[in-house]
Amino acid sequence: MLCLTMPTIVMLSLIGGTKLVTSSGDATVRIWDFSKGGCILTLEGHSCAVWDCSWHSCGDFVASASMDKTSKVWDLNRYGHCFAVYCSQYSACRFDVMVF
């Protein structure tokens, strides 16, 4: 499987006007805080390039989709703990509002 190793930003997602999540060709997802002037958290766990990322509307969770055929959900309140992994041929991810 081809894995990109360069730290090229693939996707950007902004929340709250001060924070940004980026996915990258180096298999990481990074949380950036403009008010602090840089990266505040690096999420590691994918084995290949991460093609997409998305914030949950509450700002506490990030979803990522990778070329390693997994999608992960990260809990930012637990320092980026990955609590869900889905295996398939994912190329994009988005959080949807669920109404019960």
JSON list of C-alpha atoms in Angstrom, two decimals:
[
{"chain": "A", "resi": 1, "resn": "MET", "atom": "CA", "xyz": [0.00, 0.00, 0.00]},
{"chain": "A", "resi": 2, "resn": "LEU", "atom": "CA", "xyz": [1.34, 3.43, -0.94]},
{"chain": "A", "resi": 3, "resn": "CYS", "atom": "CA", "xyz": [1.76, 5.70, 2.09]},
{"chain": "A", "resi": 4, "resn": "LEU", "atom": "CA", "xyz": [2.61, 9.35, 1.78]},
{"chain": "A", "resi": 5, "resn": "THR", "atom": "CA", "xyz": [5.27, 10.50, 4.22]},
{"chain": "A", "resi": 6, "resn": "MET", "atom": "CA", "xyz": [5.42, 14.20, 3.43]},
{"chain": "A", "resi": 7, "resn": "PRO", "atom": "CA", "xyz": [3.61, 16.50, 5.90]},
{"chain": "A", "resi": 8, "resn": "THR", "atom": "CA", "xyz": [1.31, 17.95, 3.25]},
{"chain": "A", "resi": 9, "resn": "ILE", "atom": "CA", "xyz": [-1.98, 19.31, 4.55]},
{"chain": "A", "resi": 10, "resn": "VAL", "atom": "CA", "xyz": [-4.83, 17.52, 2.83]},
{"chain": "A", "resi": 11, "resn": "MET", "atom": "CA", "xyz": [-7.97, 18.90, 4.52]},
{"chain": "A", "resi": 12, "resn": "LEU", "atom": "CA", "xyz": [-8.83, 21.85, 6.77]},
{"chain": "A", "resi": 13, "resn": "SER", "atom": "CA", "xyz": [-11.84, 22.24, 9.06]},
{"chain": "A", "resi": 14, "resn": "LEU", "atom": "CA", "xyz": [-12.45, 25.35, 11.20]},
{"chain": "A", "resi": 15, "resn": "ILE", "atom": "CA", "xyz": [-14.54, 25.57, 14.38]},
{"chain": "A", "resi": 16, "resn": "GLY", "atom": "CA", "xyz": [-15.31, 28.45, 16.67]},
{"chain": "A", "resi": 17, "resn": "GLY", "atom": "CA", "xyz": [-13.16, 30.91, 14.78]},
{"chain": "A", "resi": 18, "resn": "THR", "atom": "CA", "xyz": [-9.99, 30.08, 16.75]},
{"chain": "A", "resi": 19, "resn": "LYS", "atom": "CA", "xyz": [-9.34, 26.37, 16.17]},
{"chain": "A", "resi": 20, "resn": "LEU", "atom": "CA", "xyz": [-8.49, 24.44, 13.05]},
{"chain": "A", "resi": 21, "resn": "VAL", "atom": "CA", "xyz": [-8.11, 20.70, 12.41]},
{"chain": "A", "resi": 22, "resn": "THR", "atom": "CA", "xyz": [-5.87, 19.50, 9.59]},
{"chain": "A", "resi": 23, "resn": "SER", "atom": "CA", "xyz": [-5.30, 16.09, 8.09]},
{"chain": "A", "resi": 24, "resn": "SER", "atom": "CA", "xyz": [-2.00, 15.32, 6.48]},
{"chain": "A", "resi": 25, "resn": "GLY", "atom": "CA", "xyz": [0.02, 13.09, 4.21]},
{"chain": "A", "resi": 26, "resn": "ASP", "atom": "CA", "xyz": [2.23, 12.18, 7.19]},
{"chain": "A", "resi": 27, "resn": "ALA", "atom": "CA", "xyz": [-0.65, 10.11, 8.72]},
{"chain": "A", "resi": 28, "resn": "THR", "atom": "CA", "xyz": [-1.44, 12.64, 11.45]},
{"chain": "A", "resi": 29, "resn": "VAL", "atom": "CA", "xyz": [-4.33, 14.90, 12.37]},
{"chain": "A", "resi": 30, "resn": "ARG", "atom": "CA", "xyz": [-3.41, 18.15, 14.08]},
{"chain": "A", "resi": 31, "resn": "ILE", "atom": "CA", "xyz": [-5.41, 20.60, 16.15]},
{"chain": "A", "resi": 32, "resn": "TRP", "atom": "CA", "xyz": [-4.28, 24.22, 15.80]},
{"chain": "A", "resi": 33, "resn": "ASP", "atom": "CA", "xyz": [-5.27, 27.14, 18.03]},
{"chain": "A", "resi": 34, "resn": "PHE", "atom": "CA", "xyz": [-4.85, 30.59, 16.50]},
{"chain": "A", "resi": 35, "resn": "SER", "atom": "CA", "xyz": [-5.06, 32.26, 19.91]},
{"chain": "A", "resi": 36, "resn": "LYS", "atom": "CA", "xyz": [-2.09, 30.18, 21.12]},
{"chain": "A", "resi": 37, "resn": "GLY", "atom": "CA", "xyz": [-0.16, 30.57, 17.89]},
{"chain": "A", "resi": 38, "resn": "GLY", "atom": "CA", "xyz": [0.36, 26.96, 16.84]},
{"chain": "A", "resi": 39, "resn": "CYS", "atom": "CA", "xyz": [-0.37, 23.26, 17.04]},
{"chain": "A", "resi": 40, "resn": "ILE", "atom": "CA", "xyz": [-1.81, 22.21, 20.41]},
{"chain": "A", "resi": 41, "resn": "LEU", "atom": "CA", "xyz": [-2.41, 18.50, 19.75]},
{"chain": "A", "resi": 42, "resn": "THR", "atom": "CA", "xyz": [-1.18, 15.88, 17.27]},
{"chain": "A", "resi": 43, "resn": "LEU", "atom": "CA", "xyz": [-3.38, 12.81, 16.81]},
{"chain": "A", "resi": 44, "resn": "GLU", "atom": "CA", "xyz": [-1.43, 9.73, 15.76]},
{"chain": "A", "resi": 45, "resn": "GLY", "atom": "CA", "xyz": [-2.87, 6.33, 14.95]},
{"chain": "A", "resi": 46, "resn": "HIS", "atom": "CA", "xyz": [-3.35, 6.10, 11.21]},
{"chain": "A", "resi": 47, "resn": "SER", "atom": "CA", "xyz": [-0.71, 4.24, 9.23]},
{"chain": "A", "resi": 48, "resn": "CYS", "atom": "CA", "xyz": [-1.13, 6.14, 5.94]},
{"chain": "A", "resi": 49, "resn": "ALA", "atom": "CA", "xyz": [-2.12, 9.58, 4.68]},
{"chain": "A", "resi": 50, "resn": "VAL", "atom": "CA", "xyz": [-5.24, 11.06, 6.26]},
{"chain": "A", "resi": 51, "resn": "TRP", "atom": "CA", "xyz": [-7.45, 12.36, 3.45]},
{"chain": "A", "resi": 52, "resn": "ASP", "atom": "CA", "xyz": [-10.26, 13.99, 5.41]},
{"chain": "A", "resi": 53, "resn": "CYS", "atom": "CA", "xyz": [-11.16, 15.34, 8.83]},
{"chain": "A", "resi": 54, "resn": "SER", "atom": "CA", "xyz": [-14.22, 16.90, 10.41]},
{"chain": "A", "resi": 55, "resn": "TRP", "atom": "CA", "xyz": [-15.16, 18.56, 13.72]},
{"chain": "A", "resi": 56, "resn": "HIS", "atom": "CA", "xyz": [-18.29, 17.54, 15.60]},
{"chain": "A", "resi": 57, "resn": "SER", "atom": "CA", "xyz": [-20.50, 20.61, 16.07]},
{"chain": "A", "resi": 58, "resn": "CYS", "atom": "CA", "xyz": [-19.85, 20.58, 19.86]},
{"chain": "A", "resi": 59, "resn": "GLY", "atom": "CA", "xyz": [-16.10, 20.88, 19.20]},
{"chain": "A", "resi": 60, "resn": "ASP", "atom": "CA", "xyz": [-15.19, 17.91, 21.42]},
{"chain": "A", "resi": 61, "resn": "PHE", "atom": "CA", "xyz": [-14.72, 15.25, 18.73]},
{"chain": "A", "resi": 62, "resn": "VAL", "atom": "CA", "xyz": [-12.87, 14.95, 15.43]},
{"chain": "A", "resi": 63, "resn": "ALA", "atom": "CA", "xyz": [-13.42, 12.29, 12.77]},
{"chain": "A", "resi": 64, "resn": "SER", "atom": "CA", "xyz": [-10.69, 11.32, 10.31]},
{"chain": "A", "resi": 65, "resn": "ALA", "atom": "CA", "xyz": [-10.56, 9.14, 7.21]},
{"chain": "A", "resi": 66, "resn": "SER", "atom": "CA", "xyz": [-7.31, 7.62, 5.98]},
{"chain": "A", "resi": 67, "resn": "MET", "atom": "CA", "xyz": [-5.77, 5.84, 3.05]},
{"chain": "A", "resi": 68, "resn": "ASP", "atom": "CA", "xyz": [-5.11, 2.97, 5.51]},
{"chain": "A", "resi": 69, "resn": "LYS", "atom": "CA", "xyz": [-8.81, 2.08, 5.04]},
{"chain": "A", "resi": 70, "resn": "THR", "atom": "CA", "xyz": [-9.89, 3.25, 8.51]},
{"chain": "A", "resi": 71, "resn": "SER", "atom": "CA", "xyz": [-11.98, 6.07, 9.87]},
{"chain": "A", "resi": 72, "resn": "LYS", "atom": "CA", "xyz": [-11.37, 7.12, 13.47]},
{"chain": "A", "resi": 73, "resn": "VAL", "atom": "CA", "xyz": [-13.26, 9.23, 15.99]},
{"chain": "A", "resi": 74, "resn": "TRP", "atom": "CA", "xyz": [-11.06, 11.15, 18.43]},
{"chain": "A", "resi": 75, "resn": "ASP", "atom": "CA", "xyz": [-12.12, 12.54, 21.84]},
{"chain": "A", "resi": 76, "resn": "LEU", "atom": "CA", "xyz": [-10.36, 15.87, 22.32]},
{"chain": "A", "resi": 77, "resn": "ASN", "atom": "CA", "xyz": [-11.41, 16.05, 25.99]},
{"chain": "A", "resi": 78, "resn": "ARG", "atom": "CA", "xyz": [-9.27, 12.96, 26.58]},
{"chain": "A", "resi": 79, "resn": "TYR", "atom": "CA", "xyz": [-6.16, 14.37, 24.87]},
{"chain": "A", "resi": 80, "resn": "GLY", "atom": "CA", "xyz": [-7.00, 12.84, 21.52]},
{"chain": "A", "resi": 81, "resn": "HIS", "atom": "CA", "xyz": [-7.97, 9.35, 22.69]},
{"chain": "A", "resi": 82, "resn": "CYS", "atom": "CA", "xyz": [-9.26, 7.39, 19.71]},
{"chain": "A", "resi": 83, "resn": "PHE", "atom": "CA", "xyz": [-12.45, 5.66, 20.84]},
{"chain": "A", "resi": 84, "resn": "ALA", "atom": "CA", "xyz": [-13.86, 4.32, 17.58]},
{"chain": "A", "resi": 85, "resn": "VAL", "atom": "CA", "xyz": [-12.25, 2.73, 14.54]},
{"chain": "A", "resi": 86, "resn": "TYR", "atom": "CA", "xyz": [-14.17, 1.72, 11.45]},
{"chain": "A", "resi": 87, "resn": "CYS", "atom": "CA", "xyz": [-12.47, -0.37, 8.78]},
{"chain": "A", "resi": 88, "resn": "SER", "atom": "CA", "xyz": [-13.49, 0.09, 5.16]},
{"chain": "A", "resi": 89, "resn": "GLN", "atom": "CA", "xyz": [-12.51, 1.99, 2.05]},
{"chain": "A", "resi": 90, "resn": "TYR", "atom": "CA", "xyz": [-13.15, 5.51, 3.42]},
{"chain": "A", "resi": 91, "resn": "SER", "atom": "CA", "xyz": [-12.17, 8.63, 1.56]},
{"chain": "A", "resi": 92, "resn": "ALA", "atom": "CA", "xyz": [-14.27, 11.22, 3.40]},
{"chain": "A", "resi": 93, "resn": "CYS", "atom": "CA", "xyz": [-15.93, 11.75, 6.77]},
{"chain": "A", "resi": 94, "resn": "ARG", "atom": "CA", "xyz": [-18.50, 14.14, 8.21]},
{"chain": "A", "resi": 95, "resn": "PHE", "atom": "CA", "xyz": [-20.49, 14.36, 11.41]},
{"chain": "A", "resi": 96, "resn": "ASP", "atom": "CA", "xyz": [-24.27, 14.48, 10.94]},
{"chain": "A", "resi": 97, "resn": "VAL", "atom": "CA", "xyz": [-26.90, 15.69, 13.36]},
{"chain": "A", "resi": 98, "resn": "MET", "atom": "CA", "xyz": [-28.92, 12.77, 14.68]},
{"chain": "A", "resi": 99, "resn": "VAL", "atom": "CA", "xyz": [-32.44, 13.42, 15.96]},
{"chain": "A", "resi": 100, "resn": "PHE", "atom": "CA", "xyz": [-34.10, 10.85, 18.22]}
]
